[in-house]
Short mmCIF file of C-alpha atoms in Angstrom, two decimals:
data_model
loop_
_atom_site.label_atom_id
_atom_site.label_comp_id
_atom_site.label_asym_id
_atom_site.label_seq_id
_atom_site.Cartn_x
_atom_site.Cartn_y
_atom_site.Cartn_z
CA UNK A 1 -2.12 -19.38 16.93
CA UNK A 2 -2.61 -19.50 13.29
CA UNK A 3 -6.08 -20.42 12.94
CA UNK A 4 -8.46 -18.20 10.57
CA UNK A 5 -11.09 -16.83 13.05
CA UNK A 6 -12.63 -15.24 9.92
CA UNK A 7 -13.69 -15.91 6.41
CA UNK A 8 -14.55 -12.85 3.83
CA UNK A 9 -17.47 -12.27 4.20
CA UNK A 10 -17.72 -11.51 8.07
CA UNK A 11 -18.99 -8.57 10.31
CA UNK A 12 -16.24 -7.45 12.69
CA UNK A 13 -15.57 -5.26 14.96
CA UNK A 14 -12.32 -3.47 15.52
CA UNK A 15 -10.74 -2.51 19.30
CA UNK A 16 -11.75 0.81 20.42
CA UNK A 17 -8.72 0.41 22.95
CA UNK A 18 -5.93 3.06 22.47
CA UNK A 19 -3.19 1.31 23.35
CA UNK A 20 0.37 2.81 25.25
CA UNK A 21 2.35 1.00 22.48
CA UNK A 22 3.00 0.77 19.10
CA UNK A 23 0.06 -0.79 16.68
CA UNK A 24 -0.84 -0.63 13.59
CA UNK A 25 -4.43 -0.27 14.03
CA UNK A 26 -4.93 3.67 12.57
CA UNK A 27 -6.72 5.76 15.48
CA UNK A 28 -10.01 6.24 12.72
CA UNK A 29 -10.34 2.67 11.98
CA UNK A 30 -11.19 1.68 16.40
CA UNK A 31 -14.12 0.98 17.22
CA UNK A 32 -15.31 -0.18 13.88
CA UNK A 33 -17.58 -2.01 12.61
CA UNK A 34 -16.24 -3.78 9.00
CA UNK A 35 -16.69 -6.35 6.01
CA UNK A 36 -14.08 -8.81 5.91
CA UNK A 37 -12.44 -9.34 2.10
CA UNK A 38 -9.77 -11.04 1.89
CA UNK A 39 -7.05 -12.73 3.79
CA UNK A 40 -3.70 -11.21 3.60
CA UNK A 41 -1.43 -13.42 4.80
CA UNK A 42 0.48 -14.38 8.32
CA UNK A 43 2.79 -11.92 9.93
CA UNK A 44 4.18 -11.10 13.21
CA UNK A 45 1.96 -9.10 15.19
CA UNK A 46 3.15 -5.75 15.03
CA UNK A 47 2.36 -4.67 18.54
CA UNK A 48 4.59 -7.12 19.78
CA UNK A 49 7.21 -7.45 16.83
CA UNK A 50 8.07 -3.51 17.88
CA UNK A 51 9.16 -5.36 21.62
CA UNK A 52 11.32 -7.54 19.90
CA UNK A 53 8.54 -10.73 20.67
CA UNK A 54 7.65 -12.59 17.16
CA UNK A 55 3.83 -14.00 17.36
CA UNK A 56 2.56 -14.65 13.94
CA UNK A 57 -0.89 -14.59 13.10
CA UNK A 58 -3.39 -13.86 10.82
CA UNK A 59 -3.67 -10.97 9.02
CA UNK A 60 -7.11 -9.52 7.40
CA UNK A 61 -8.61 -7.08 4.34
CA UNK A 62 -11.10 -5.39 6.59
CA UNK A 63 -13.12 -2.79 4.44
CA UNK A 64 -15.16 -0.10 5.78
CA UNK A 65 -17.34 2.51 4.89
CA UNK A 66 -16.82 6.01 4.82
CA UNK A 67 -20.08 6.71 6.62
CA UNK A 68 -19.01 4.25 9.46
CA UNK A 69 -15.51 5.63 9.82
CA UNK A 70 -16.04 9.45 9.63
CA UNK A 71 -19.77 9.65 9.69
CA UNK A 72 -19.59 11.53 6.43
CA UNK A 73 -19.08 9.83 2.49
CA UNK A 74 -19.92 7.66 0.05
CA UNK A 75 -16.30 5.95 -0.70
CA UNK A 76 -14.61 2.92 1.34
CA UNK A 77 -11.68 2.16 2.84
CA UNK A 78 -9.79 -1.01 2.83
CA UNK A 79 -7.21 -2.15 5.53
CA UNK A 80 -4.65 -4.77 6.74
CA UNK A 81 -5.81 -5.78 10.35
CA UNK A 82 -4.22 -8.43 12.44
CA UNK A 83 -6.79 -11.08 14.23
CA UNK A 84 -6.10 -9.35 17.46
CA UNK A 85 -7.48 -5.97 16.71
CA UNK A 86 -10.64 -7.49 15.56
CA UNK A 87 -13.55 -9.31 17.33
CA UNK A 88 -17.27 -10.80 16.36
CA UNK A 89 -19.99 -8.47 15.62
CA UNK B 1 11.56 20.05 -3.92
CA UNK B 2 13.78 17.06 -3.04
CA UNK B 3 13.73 13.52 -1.99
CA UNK B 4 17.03 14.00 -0.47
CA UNK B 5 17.10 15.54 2.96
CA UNK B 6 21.19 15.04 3.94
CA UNK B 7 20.61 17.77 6.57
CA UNK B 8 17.50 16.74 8.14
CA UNK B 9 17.84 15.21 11.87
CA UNK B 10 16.40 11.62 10.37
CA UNK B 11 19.33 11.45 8.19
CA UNK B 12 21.82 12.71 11.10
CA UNK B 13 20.33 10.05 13.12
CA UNK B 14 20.46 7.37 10.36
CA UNK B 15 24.50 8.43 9.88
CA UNK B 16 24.89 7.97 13.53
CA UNK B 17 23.10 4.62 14.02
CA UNK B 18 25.24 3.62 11.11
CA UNK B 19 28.67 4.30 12.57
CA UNK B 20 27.71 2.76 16.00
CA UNK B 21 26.70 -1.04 14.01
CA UNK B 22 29.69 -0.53 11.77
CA UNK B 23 32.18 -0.04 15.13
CA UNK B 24 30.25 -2.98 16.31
CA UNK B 25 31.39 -4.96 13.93
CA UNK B 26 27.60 -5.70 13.16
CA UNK B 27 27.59 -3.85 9.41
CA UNK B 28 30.10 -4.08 6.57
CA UNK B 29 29.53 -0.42 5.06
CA UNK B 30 30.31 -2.14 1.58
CA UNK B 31 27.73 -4.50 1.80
CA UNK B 32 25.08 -1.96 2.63
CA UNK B 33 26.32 0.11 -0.28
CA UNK B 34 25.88 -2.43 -2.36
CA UNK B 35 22.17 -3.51 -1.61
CA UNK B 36 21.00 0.36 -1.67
CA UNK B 37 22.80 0.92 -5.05
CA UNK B 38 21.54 -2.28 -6.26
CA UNK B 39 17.91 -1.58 -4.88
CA UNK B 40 18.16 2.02 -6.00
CA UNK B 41 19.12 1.45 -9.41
CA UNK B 42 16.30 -1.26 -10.14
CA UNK B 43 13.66 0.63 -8.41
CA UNK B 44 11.64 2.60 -10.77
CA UNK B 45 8.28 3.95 -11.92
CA UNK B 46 9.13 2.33 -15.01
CA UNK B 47 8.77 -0.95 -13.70
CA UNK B 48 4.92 0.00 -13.22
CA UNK B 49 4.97 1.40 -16.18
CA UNK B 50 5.13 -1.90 -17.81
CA UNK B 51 3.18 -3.92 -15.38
CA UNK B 52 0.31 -1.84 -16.72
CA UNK B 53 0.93 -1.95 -20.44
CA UNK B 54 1.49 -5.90 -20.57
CA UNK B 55 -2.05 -6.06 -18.32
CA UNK B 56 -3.24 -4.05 -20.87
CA UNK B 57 -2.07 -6.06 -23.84
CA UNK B 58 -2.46 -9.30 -22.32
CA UNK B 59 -5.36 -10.82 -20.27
CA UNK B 60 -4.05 -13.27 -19.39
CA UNK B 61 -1.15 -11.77 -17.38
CA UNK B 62 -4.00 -9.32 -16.14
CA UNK B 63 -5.84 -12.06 -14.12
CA UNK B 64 -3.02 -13.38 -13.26
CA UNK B 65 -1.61 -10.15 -11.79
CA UNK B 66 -5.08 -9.27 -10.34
CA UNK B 67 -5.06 -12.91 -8.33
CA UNK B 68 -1.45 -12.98 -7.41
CA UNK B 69 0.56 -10.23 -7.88
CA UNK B 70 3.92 -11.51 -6.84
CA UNK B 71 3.33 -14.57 -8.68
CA UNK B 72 2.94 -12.93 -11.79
CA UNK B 73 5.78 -10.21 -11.40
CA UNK B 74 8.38 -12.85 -12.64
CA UNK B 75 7.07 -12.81 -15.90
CA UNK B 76 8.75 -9.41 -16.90
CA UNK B 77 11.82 -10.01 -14.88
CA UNK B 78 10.04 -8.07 -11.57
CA UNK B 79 9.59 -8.75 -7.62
CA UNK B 80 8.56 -7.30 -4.44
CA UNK B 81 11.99 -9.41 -3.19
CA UNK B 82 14.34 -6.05 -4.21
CA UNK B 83 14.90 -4.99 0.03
CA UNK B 84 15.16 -7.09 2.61
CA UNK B 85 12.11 -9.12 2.79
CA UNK B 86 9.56 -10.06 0.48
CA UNK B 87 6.45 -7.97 0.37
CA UNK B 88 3.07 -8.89 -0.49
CA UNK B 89 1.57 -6.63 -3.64
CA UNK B 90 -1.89 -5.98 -4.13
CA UNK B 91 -2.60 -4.92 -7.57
CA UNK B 92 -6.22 -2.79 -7.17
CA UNK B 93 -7.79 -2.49 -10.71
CA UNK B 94 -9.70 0.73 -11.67
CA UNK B 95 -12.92 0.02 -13.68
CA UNK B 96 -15.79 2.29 -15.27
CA UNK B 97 -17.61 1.91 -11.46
CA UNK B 98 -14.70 1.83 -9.36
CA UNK B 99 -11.33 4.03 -8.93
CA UNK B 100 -8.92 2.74 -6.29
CA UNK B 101 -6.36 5.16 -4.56
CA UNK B 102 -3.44 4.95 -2.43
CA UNK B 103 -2.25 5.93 1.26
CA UNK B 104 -0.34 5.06 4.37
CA UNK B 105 -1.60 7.05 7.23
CA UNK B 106 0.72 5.49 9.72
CA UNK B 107 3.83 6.27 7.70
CA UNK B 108 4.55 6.46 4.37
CA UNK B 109 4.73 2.85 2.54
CA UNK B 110 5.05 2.53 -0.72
CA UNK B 111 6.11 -0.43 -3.22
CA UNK B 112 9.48 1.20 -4.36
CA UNK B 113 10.87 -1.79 -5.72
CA UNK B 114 8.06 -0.93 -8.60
CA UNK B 115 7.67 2.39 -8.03
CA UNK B 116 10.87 3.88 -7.40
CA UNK B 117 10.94 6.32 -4.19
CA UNK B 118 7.60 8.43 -3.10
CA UNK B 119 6.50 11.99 -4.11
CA UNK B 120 6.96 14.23 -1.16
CA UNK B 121 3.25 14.60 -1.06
CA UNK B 122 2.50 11.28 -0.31
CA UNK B 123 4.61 11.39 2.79
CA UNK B 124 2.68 14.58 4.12
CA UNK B 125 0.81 14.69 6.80
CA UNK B 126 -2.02 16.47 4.44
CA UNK B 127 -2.62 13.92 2.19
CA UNK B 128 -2.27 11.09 4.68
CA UNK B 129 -4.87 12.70 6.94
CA UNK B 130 -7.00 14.08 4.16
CA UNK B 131 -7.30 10.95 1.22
CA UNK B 132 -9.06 8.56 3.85
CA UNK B 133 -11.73 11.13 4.71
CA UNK B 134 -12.55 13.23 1.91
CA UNK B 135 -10.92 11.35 -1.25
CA UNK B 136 -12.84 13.03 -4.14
CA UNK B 137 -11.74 16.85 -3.02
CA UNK B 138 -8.12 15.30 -2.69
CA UNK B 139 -8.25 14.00 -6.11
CA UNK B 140 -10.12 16.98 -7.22
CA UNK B 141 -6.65 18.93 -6.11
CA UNK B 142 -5.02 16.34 -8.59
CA UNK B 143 -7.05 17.57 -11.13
CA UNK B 144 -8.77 14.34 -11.40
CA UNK B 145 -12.83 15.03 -11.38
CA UNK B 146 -14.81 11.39 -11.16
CA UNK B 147 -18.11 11.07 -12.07
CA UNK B 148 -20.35 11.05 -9.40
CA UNK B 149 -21.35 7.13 -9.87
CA UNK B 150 -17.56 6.51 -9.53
CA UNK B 151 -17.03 4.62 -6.18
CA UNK B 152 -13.63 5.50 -5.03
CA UNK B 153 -12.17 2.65 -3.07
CA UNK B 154 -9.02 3.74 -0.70
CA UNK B 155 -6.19 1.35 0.25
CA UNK B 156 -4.44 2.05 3.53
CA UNK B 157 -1.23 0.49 3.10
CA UNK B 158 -1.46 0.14 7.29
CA UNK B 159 0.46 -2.90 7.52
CA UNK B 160 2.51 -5.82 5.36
CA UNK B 161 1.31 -5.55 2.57
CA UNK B 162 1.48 -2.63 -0.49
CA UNK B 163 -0.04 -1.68 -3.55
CA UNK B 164 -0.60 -0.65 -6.99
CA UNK B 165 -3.08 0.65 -9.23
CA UNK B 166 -3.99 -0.73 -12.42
CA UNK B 167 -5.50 2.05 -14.09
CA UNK B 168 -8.11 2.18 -17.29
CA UNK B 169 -6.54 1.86 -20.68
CA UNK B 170 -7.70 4.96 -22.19
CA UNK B 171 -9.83 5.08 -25.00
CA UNK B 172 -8.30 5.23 -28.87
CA UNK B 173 -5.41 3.20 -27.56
CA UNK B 174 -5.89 0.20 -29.73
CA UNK B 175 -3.60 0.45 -32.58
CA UNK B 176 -0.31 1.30 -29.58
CA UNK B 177 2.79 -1.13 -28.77
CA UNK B 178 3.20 -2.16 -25.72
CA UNK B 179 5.86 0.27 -25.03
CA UNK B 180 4.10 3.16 -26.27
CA UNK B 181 1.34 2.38 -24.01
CA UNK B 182 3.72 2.19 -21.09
CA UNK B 183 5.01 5.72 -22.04
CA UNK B 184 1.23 6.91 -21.70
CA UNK B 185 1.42 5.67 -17.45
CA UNK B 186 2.45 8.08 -14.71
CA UNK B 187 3.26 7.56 -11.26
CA UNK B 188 0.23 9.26 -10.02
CA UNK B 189 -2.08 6.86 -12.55
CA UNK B 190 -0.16 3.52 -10.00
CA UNK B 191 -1.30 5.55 -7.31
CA UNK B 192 -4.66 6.66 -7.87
CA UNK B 193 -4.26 10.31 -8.08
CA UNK B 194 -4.36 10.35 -11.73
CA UNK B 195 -6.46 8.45 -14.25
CA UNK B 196 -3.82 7.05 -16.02
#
């Protein structure tokens, strides 16, 4: 449950699902491809913390760039992503 | 323009959910008075103010701050421990290359405990939707022109975590206390839509 699936450093890929509940995955950042840079701790995954269930795990700096996100750009942007939303390039 | 929005539905709602945990037995209205005045009154810009200005005077603090920002917010009295739970910080340093900047697109969070409470712009929808995308014509409606060879890094405060920019000490600044140098930081400089 709490193992580190990734080290900074790695290509991932975020979900592209849209999900009926509440996440914390912004609707521009699915269906990513990012850098990881940086661990940022262990929380409850948000998805299910919202339902009142409490399932810590990892939690990721998962930079992108502009160009990837919006297609457009020369700047980057840097977010918090839980080990769920993300999986191997 | 106001932070305070008594007649908004949020705040009828808020008042409401209030009374219902207090006739519940569930909230002592005292207690909660006491932890927002408590919060309220140490929550301030100025408490970034001086982050900067002793990273500025001090390297090592600065490293220190850079690696572990909650570790090193002791040292002037300072922690991310002023609601209920302890946040992470991540202080984002602006060099000559690259100039960090500030959002939440899901909501609006924000380290108050060091910053005091938001701008109303940082809570709109316009900003939020705009920073991510185009940040360099959002800053440019700051008034804040990079140079080209600028990166501009932008930190979507998405989840746990928050943060705050460490802006360049300007130039000229040698021969200032540490105080006057905190006087020189705004609120916009901690969150990137200023230079200082």
């Amino acid at each position: 449950m709490l193992s580190e699936r990734y080290r900074t450093g790695d290509r991932v890929r975020t979900s592209a699902v849209d999900p009926d509940h509440h996440t914390r995955l912004p609707h521009y950042a699915r269906g990513r491809l990012g850098t990881v840079v940086g661990h940022d701790g262990v929380h409850p995954l948000a998805d299910l913390s919202a339902r009142g269930v409490q399932q810590p795990q990892q939690v990721y700096l998962v930079r992108f760039s502009a160009r990837e996100l919006f297609g457009h750009g020369d700047h980057s942007v840097t977010l918090s992503l839980w080990e769920d939303y993300l999986s191997d390039e | 323009m106001s932070d305070d929005h008594d007649d908004s539905p949020i705040a009828a709602r808020v008042r409401e959910l209030e009374a219902v945990l207090e006739e519940k037995g569930l909230l002592d209205p005292r207690e909660l008075d006491q932890v927002l005045e408590a919060f309220t009154h140490r929550a301030s810009p100025a408490n970034g103010f001086r982050v900067v200005a002793r990273a500025w005077t001090d390297e090592g603090f600065r490293t220190r701050l850079l690696e572990n920002a909650n570790e090193a917010l002791p040292e002037l009295g300072l922690s991310m421990g002023g609601g209920l739970q302890v946040q992470r910080l991540h202080v984002v340093e602006n060099t000559e290359d690259v100039h960090n900047v500030l959002v939440c697109t899901l909501c609006s969070c924000y380290p108050l405990s060091l910053l005091g409470p938001s701008p109303t712009w940082y809570k709109s929808p316009a900003y939020r939707a705009k920073v991510v995308s185009h940040p360099r014509e959002v800053l440019e409606q700051f008034g804040l022109t990079l140079p080209e060879t600028t990166r501009i890094e932008v930190w979507d405060a998405n989840a746990e975590s928050r943060y705050m920019v460490l802006p360049r000490r300007p130039e000229g600044t040698g021969d200032l206390t540490e105080a006057e140098l905190a006087a020189l930081v705004t609120r916009n400089g901690l969150i990137g839509t200023a230079a200082v």
